[in-house]
Coordinates of C-alpha atoms and ligand atoms in Angstrom, one line a residue:
M1 CA 128.2 146.8 0.6
T2 CA 129.7 147.4 3.6
L3 CA 131.0 145.2 6.0
T4 CA 127.8 145.1 8.6
G5 CA 125.9 144.1 5.7
L6 CA 128.6 141.1 4.8
L7 CA 128.4 140.3 8.3
L8 CA 124.5 140.5 9.2
E9 CA 124.1 138.2 5.6
R10 CA 126.6 135.7 7.1
I11 CA 124.9 135.7 10.3
A12 CA 121.2 135.5 8.7
Q13 CA 122.8 132.0 6.8
Q14 CA 124.5 130.2 9.1
G15 CA 123.5 131.9 12.7
P16 CA 126.0 133.7 15.4
I17 CA 129.4 133.5 15.2
S18 CA 132.4 133.3 17.2
L19 CA 133.7 136.7 18.8
A20 CA 137.2 134.7 16.7
D21 CA 135.3 134.8 13.2
Y22 CA 134.1 138.1 14.0
M23 CA 137.3 139.9 14.9
A24 CA 139.2 137.9 11.6
E25 CA 136.6 139.7 9.4
C26 CA 136.9 143.1 11.2
L27 CA 140.3 143.1 11.1
L28 CA 141.8 141.1 7.8
H29 CA 138.8 141.4 5.5
P30 CA 140.6 141.7 2.4
E31 CA 138.1 144.2 1.3
Y32 CA 137.3 146.1 4.4
G33 CA 139.2 144.8 6.8
Y34 CA 140.9 147.5 9.4
Y35 CA 144.4 146.3 9.1
T36 CA 143.9 145.6 5.1
T37 CA 143.3 149.0 4.2
R38 CA 145.3 151.4 6.0
D39 CA 148.1 151.9 8.2
P40 CA 146.7 152.5 12.2
L41 CA 149.6 153.6 13.6
G42 CA 150.3 157.0 14.8
A43 CA 149.2 160.7 15.6
A44 CA 146.7 160.6 13.2
G45 CA 145.9 156.7 13.3
D46 CA 144.2 154.9 16.2
F47 CA 146.8 154.1 18.3
T48 CA 150.8 153.9 19.3
T49 CA 153.3 151.0 19.7
A50 CA 156.6 150.9 21.6
P51 CA 158.9 151.7 18.6
E52 CA 156.7 154.7 17.5
I53 CA 157.3 156.3 20.8
S54 CA 161.2 155.9 20.5
Q55 CA 163.9 154.5 18.9
M56 CA 165.5 153.4 22.0
F57 CA 163.1 150.2 21.9
G58 CA 164.0 149.0 18.6
E59 CA 167.7 149.7 19.3
L60 CA 167.9 147.7 22.4
I61 CA 165.7 145.2 21.0
G62 CA 168.1 144.6 18.3
L63 CA 170.9 144.4 20.2
A64 CA 169.6 141.8 22.9
L65 CA 169.1 139.7 19.1
A66 CA 172.3 140.3 18.2
Q67 CA 173.6 139.2 21.3
A68 CA 171.4 136.7 21.8
W69 CA 173.1 135.6 17.9
I70 CA 176.7 135.7 19.5
D71 CA 175.6 133.6 22.0
Q72 CA 174.8 130.8 19.9
G73 CA 178.1 131.1 17.7
R74 CA 177.1 133.7 15.1
P75 CA 175.4 131.1 13.0
A76 CA 175.5 131.8 9.1
P77 CA 173.0 132.5 7.4
F78 CA 169.9 133.3 9.9
T79 CA 167.1 134.7 9.4
L80 CA 165.6 137.7 11.0
A81 CA 162.4 138.2 11.7
E82 CA 159.4 140.6 13.0
L83 CA 155.8 139.7 13.5
G84 CA 153.3 141.9 11.8
P85 CA 156.3 144.4 12.0
G86 CA 154.1 147.8 11.4
R87 CA 155.9 150.8 9.5
G88 CA 158.9 148.9 9.3
T89 CA 160.2 151.3 12.4
L90 CA 161.6 148.4 14.8
M91 CA 163.6 146.7 12.7
S92 CA 164.9 149.9 10.9
D93 CA 166.0 151.0 14.6
A94 CA 167.0 147.1 15.6
L95 CA 169.4 146.9 12.8
R96 CA 170.9 150.5 13.0
A97 CA 172.1 149.9 16.5
T98 CA 173.4 146.5 14.8
R99 CA 175.8 148.0 12.1
A100 CA 179.0 147.9 14.3
V101 CA 178.0 143.8 15.3
P102 CA 180.6 142.2 13.2
G103 CA 179.2 139.8 10.6
L104 CA 175.8 140.2 11.7
H105 CA 174.4 141.9 8.7
A106 CA 176.1 139.6 6.1
A107 CA 174.4 136.4 7.6
A108 CA 171.0 138.0 8.3
R109 CA 167.7 137.1 5.6
L110 CA 165.4 139.6 7.0
W111 CA 161.6 137.8 6.5
L112 CA 158.4 140.2 7.4
V113 CA 155.3 138.2 8.4
E114 CA 153.1 140.5 7.3
A115 CA 149.6 140.2 6.3
S116 CA 148.7 144.3 5.7
P117 CA 149.3 145.4 2.0
V118 CA 149.3 148.5 3.2
L119 CA 151.7 148.1 5.6
R120 CA 153.8 146.5 3.3
A121 CA 154.0 149.4 1.1
T122 CA 155.4 151.4 4.3
Q123 CA 158.1 148.5 5.0
T124 CA 159.3 148.5 1.4
Q125 CA 160.3 152.8 2.1
T126 CA 161.3 152.1 6.1
L127 CA 163.8 148.7 5.1
A128 CA 164.7 149.9 1.5
G129 CA 168.2 148.6 1.7
Y130 CA 168.3 145.8 3.5
A131 CA 166.2 143.4 1.0
P132 CA 163.6 142.1 3.1
Q133 CA 161.4 139.2 2.3
W134 CA 157.6 139.3 3.2
C135 CA 155.6 136.2 4.0
D136 CA 151.9 135.4 5.3
T137 CA 152.6 132.7 7.9
V138 CA 155.1 131.7 10.3
G139 CA 155.1 128.2 8.3
A140 CA 156.9 130.1 4.8
L141 CA 159.8 131.2 6.8
P142 CA 163.1 128.9 6.0
A143 CA 164.4 126.0 7.7
Q144 CA 167.0 127.6 9.2
P145 CA 168.7 129.6 12.7
L146 CA 165.8 132.2 13.6
F147 CA 166.2 135.5 15.5
L148 CA 162.2 137.1 15.8
I149 CA 160.8 139.9 17.6
A150 CA 157.2 140.6 17.6
N151 CA 155.8 143.4 19.5
E152 CA 152.0 143.7 19.4
F153 CA 151.5 141.1 16.9
F154 CA 149.6 139.3 19.0
D155 CA 147.0 140.9 20.8
A156 CA 146.1 141.6 17.3
L157 CA 145.2 137.8 16.6
P158 CA 141.2 136.8 17.1
V159 CA 139.9 135.4 20.9
R160 CA 136.9 133.3 21.5
Q161 CA 135.5 134.2 25.2
F162 CA 133.5 131.6 26.9
L163 CA 131.3 132.7 29.9
R164 CA 132.0 129.4 33.3
A165 CA 128.6 128.0 33.1
G166 CA 128.7 124.3 35.5
G167 CA 131.2 122.3 34.9
G168 CA 131.4 123.5 30.8
W169 CA 130.9 126.9 29.1
R170 CA 129.2 129.0 27.1
E171 CA 130.6 130.8 24.1
R172 CA 130.0 134.3 23.6
L173 CA 128.6 135.2 19.7
V174 CA 127.9 137.8 17.3
G175 CA 124.6 137.8 16.8
A176 CA 122.0 140.4 14.8
R177 CA 118.6 141.7 16.3
E178 CA 117.0 143.6 14.0
G179 CA 118.8 144.0 11.4
V180 CA 121.5 145.4 14.0
L181 CA 125.0 143.0 15.1
H182 CA 124.0 142.2 18.9
W183 CA 126.0 139.7 22.0
G184 CA 124.8 136.1 21.8
L185 CA 125.6 133.5 24.5
G186 CA 126.1 129.8 23.1
A187 CA 124.8 126.8 24.3
E188 CA 126.7 124.9 27.9
A189 CA 129.0 122.7 26.6
P190 CA 132.5 121.3 27.3
Q191 CA 135.8 123.0 26.0
P192 CA 138.9 120.6 26.2
A193 CA 141.3 123.7 25.6
L194 CA 140.0 125.1 28.9
A195 CA 140.6 122.2 30.7
H196 CA 143.2 124.4 33.0
R197 CA 140.8 126.7 33.5
L198 CA 138.2 125.2 35.6
E199 CA 140.9 125.1 38.2
D200 CA 140.9 129.0 38.8
T201 CA 137.1 129.8 37.7
R202 CA 133.8 130.6 38.9
E203 CA 130.3 130.1 37.7
G204 CA 129.8 133.5 35.4
D205 CA 133.8 133.8 35.2
L206 CA 134.9 134.9 31.5
V207 CA 137.6 133.3 30.3
E208 CA 139.4 134.0 26.3
L209 CA 141.1 131.5 24.2
C210 CA 143.9 132.5 21.1
P211 CA 143.1 129.8 18.5
A212 CA 145.6 131.3 16.2
A213 CA 148.5 131.7 18.6
A214 CA 149.4 128.3 19.2
P215 CA 149.7 127.1 15.8
I216 CA 152.1 130.4 15.2
I217 CA 154.4 129.3 18.1
T218 CA 154.5 125.9 17.6
E219 CA 155.9 126.6 13.7
L220 CA 158.5 129.0 15.4
A221 CA 159.4 127.5 18.4
S222 CA 160.4 124.0 16.8
R223 CA 162.4 126.4 14.1
I224 CA 164.4 127.3 17.0
A225 CA 164.3 124.2 18.4
A226 CA 166.0 122.4 15.7
H227 CA 168.0 125.0 14.4
G228 CA 168.8 127.1 17.4
G229 CA 167.7 131.1 17.7
G230 CA 165.3 133.0 20.0
A231 CA 162.1 134.9 19.6
L232 CA 161.2 137.9 22.1
I233 CA 157.5 138.0 23.0
V234 CA 156.1 141.3 23.7
D235 CA 152.4 142.7 24.3
Y236 CA 150.4 143.9 26.9
G237 CA 148.9 141.0 28.8
D238 CA 149.5 138.2 31.8
W239 CA 150.4 135.1 32.5
R240 CA 146.8 133.9 32.7
S241 CA 144.2 136.1 31.9
L242 CA 140.8 136.8 33.1
G243 CA 137.6 138.4 32.1
D244 CA 137.1 140.6 29.1
T245 CA 140.2 142.1 27.4
V246 CA 138.8 142.6 24.0
Q247 CA 138.7 146.4 23.5
A248 CA 138.4 148.5 20.3
L249 CA 140.3 151.7 19.9
R250 CA 139.5 154.3 16.7
G251 CA 141.2 157.7 16.8
H252 CA 143.5 157.0 20.3
A253 CA 139.5 156.6 22.3
S254 CA 138.0 153.3 22.9
A255 CA 134.8 152.0 21.3
D256 CA 132.2 149.9 20.9
P257 CA 133.8 146.4 19.5
L258 CA 130.3 145.6 18.0
A259 CA 129.8 149.6 16.1
D260 CA 131.5 150.3 12.6
P261 CA 133.2 146.4 12.2
G262 CA 136.5 147.2 10.4
Q263 CA 136.4 150.9 11.2
A264 CA 138.3 150.7 14.6
D265 CA 141.0 148.6 16.2
L266 CA 140.1 145.4 17.9
T267 CA 142.4 143.2 20.3
A268 CA 142.6 141.4 23.6
H269 CA 145.2 141.0 25.9
V270 CA 147.3 138.3 25.6
D271 CA 147.3 135.2 27.5
F272 CA 151.0 134.3 27.3
E273 CA 150.5 131.1 29.3
Q274 CA 149.3 130.2 26.1
L275 CA 152.1 130.9 24.1
A276 CA 154.6 129.2 26.8
V277 CA 152.5 126.1 27.1
A278 CA 152.9 126.4 22.9
A279 CA 156.6 126.3 23.0
R280 CA 157.4 124.2 25.6
A281 CA 155.5 121.4 23.3
A282 CA 157.7 122.4 20.6
G283 CA 160.6 121.8 22.2
C284 CA 161.7 125.4 23.4
A285 CA 162.8 126.8 26.8
H286 CA 161.1 129.8 27.3
S287 CA 162.2 132.3 29.7
R288 CA 160.2 134.1 33.0
L289 CA 157.7 136.1 32.5
T290 CA 159.1 139.5 32.6
A291 CA 157.7 143.5 32.9
Q292 CA 158.8 145.3 30.0
G293 CA 159.8 148.1 32.5
V294 CA 162.5 145.7 34.0
F295 CA 163.5 144.3 30.5
L296 CA 164.6 147.2 29.1
E297 CA 166.0 149.1 32.6
R298 CA 168.3 145.8 32.3
L299 CA 169.5 146.3 28.6
G300 CA 170.4 149.7 29.8
I301 CA 167.7 152.3 28.4
A302 CA 168.6 154.5 30.7
Q303 CA 172.4 154.4 29.6
R304 CA 171.2 154.8 26.1
A305 CA 168.7 158.0 27.3
Q306 CA 171.7 159.6 28.8
A307 CA 174.0 159.3 25.4
L308 CA 171.2 160.7 22.8
A309 CA 170.7 163.3 25.8
R310 CA 174.0 164.5 25.0
T311 CA 173.7 165.9 21.9
A312 CA 169.5 166.8 22.3
D313 CA 168.7 170.3 22.4
E314 CA 165.2 170.7 25.3
T315 CA 163.0 169.8 23.1
M316 CA 164.7 166.8 22.3
L317 CA 165.4 166.1 25.6
N318 CA 161.7 166.4 27.2
Q319 CA 161.1 163.9 24.7
L320 CA 163.6 161.4 25.9
V321 CA 162.6 162.5 28.9
A322 CA 159.1 161.4 28.5
A323 CA 159.9 157.9 26.3
H324 CA 161.6 156.9 28.8
R325 CA 158.9 157.2 31.3
R326 CA 156.4 155.7 28.8
L327 CA 158.3 152.7 28.3
T328 CA 159.6 152.3 31.9
H329 CA 157.2 153.3 34.5
P330 CA 154.8 150.8 35.9
E331 CA 151.8 153.1 35.7
E332 CA 152.3 153.8 31.9
M333 CA 153.7 150.9 29.9
G334 CA 156.1 149.2 32.0
N335 CA 154.0 146.8 33.6
L336 CA 151.0 146.1 31.7
F337 CA 153.5 145.2 28.7
K338 CA 155.3 141.9 29.2
V339 CA 158.7 140.3 27.6
L340 CA 158.0 136.3 27.1
G341 CA 161.9 135.1 25.8
L342 CA 162.0 131.6 23.8
Y343 CA 165.2 130.1 22.9
P344 CA 166.5 126.5 22.2
A345 CA 166.7 124.3 25.6
D346 CA 170.1 124.1 25.4
A347 CA 171.2 127.5 25.1
T348 CA 170.8 130.6 27.4
P349 CA 167.9 133.3 27.9
P350 CA 167.9 136.3 25.3
P351 CA 169.8 138.9 27.4
G352 CA 167.3 140.9 29.8
L353 CA 165.2 137.5 30.2
E354 CA 165.8 134.7 33.5
S355 CA 165.0 131.3 32.6
Ligands
LIG1 N1 155.0 146.0 15.6 C1 154.7 146.8 14.7 C2 153.0 147.3 14.6 C3 152.2 146.6 15.6 S1 150.2 146.4 14.7 C4 154.4 148.2 16.1 O1 155.2 147.6 17.3 O2 154.5 149.1 15.8 C5 150.3 145.2 14.4 C6 150.5 144.6 13.0 O3 150.0 143.2 12.8 C7 150.5 145.0 11.9 O4 151.5 145.1 11.0 C8 149.4 144.2 11.2 O5 148.9 144.4 10.2 C9 150.0 143.1 11.8 N2 148.7 142.0 11.5 C10 147.9 141.4 12.4 N3 147.4 140.4 12.2 C11 148.2 139.5 11.3 C12 148.4 138.4 11.1 N4 147.0 137.5 11.2 N5 149.3 137.8 9.7 C13 150.7 138.9 10.1 N6 150.0 140.3 10.0 C14 149.0 140.6 11.0

């Protein structure tokens, strides 16, 4: 059996499925899922991420979380957590950079929220020596101060898509035609979760909804509100997303999302407003949405690059210049990627962010 076969069977039995159901099967099916069966990162994989581009990214994130921990009176013990840690590179750079922060490592309990057994195995190696613990969901994190990073995690969560039709919406569905997966449209219906989008959309506009995101934010924001801490959420997207942002990536090139399910990475742009609203409802404050380039410059990426350049040979120097540019330049990752910080209502925002 293939995943296409399983999906066609399911569609034959129950009719067309939502895009979110389709994405969930493609990404996390226990046997055929994209993340469950491989390490997708790096040159040999399908995409690369900021921590894989340069150590500076994880170092600065680590120091920002450390400063937030100091600003809140160095609570101990506390949970240091990452959602979707990939190869563990970001966390490993963050931990190395914070070695000299007095008391931080002694107080930190490292938790990794990771769905992929393949990536858990890689993380075991990268983070050996830091005694990480793993869980499947944010709900399993201990009830104590929580300092958390999520880089390119929320874009991997399944989304539903809706086309504006009159005062309601028609959902985009995945069905089948002559044994091949095919796009379809559901009947017109109201969508209470999209009430706020009736203001800024017109007939035929497409909007996305990520049903899995709000419950995750609610869990982590209520921990931060109750026990202290903070979260840095870094991803591509904007305050409100408009239009079809779902993309399939295979071998660093874009692919048809319905071709070869389970073989390509499927992502959507993050609608940060949905995250911010859920955080506020759980009693957390959130920062202004900030471009990644601005955030990293405020944290001192240029100074860090200069410090690394002092001992670099020419090849390394060129790599440093290229990495700095790639992470911060508005035409590269600097503007497409955004940072949202969550923090207790009576605390200051994490470094690099404004209320
Ligand atoms: N943060 C890493 C990896 C990003 S890729 C980096 O920046 O390099 C997305 C990560 O999220 C992978 O580790 C993937 O296995 C994990 N992931 C995706 N969906 C998940 C889910 N629903 N629950 C837990 N982890 C998930």
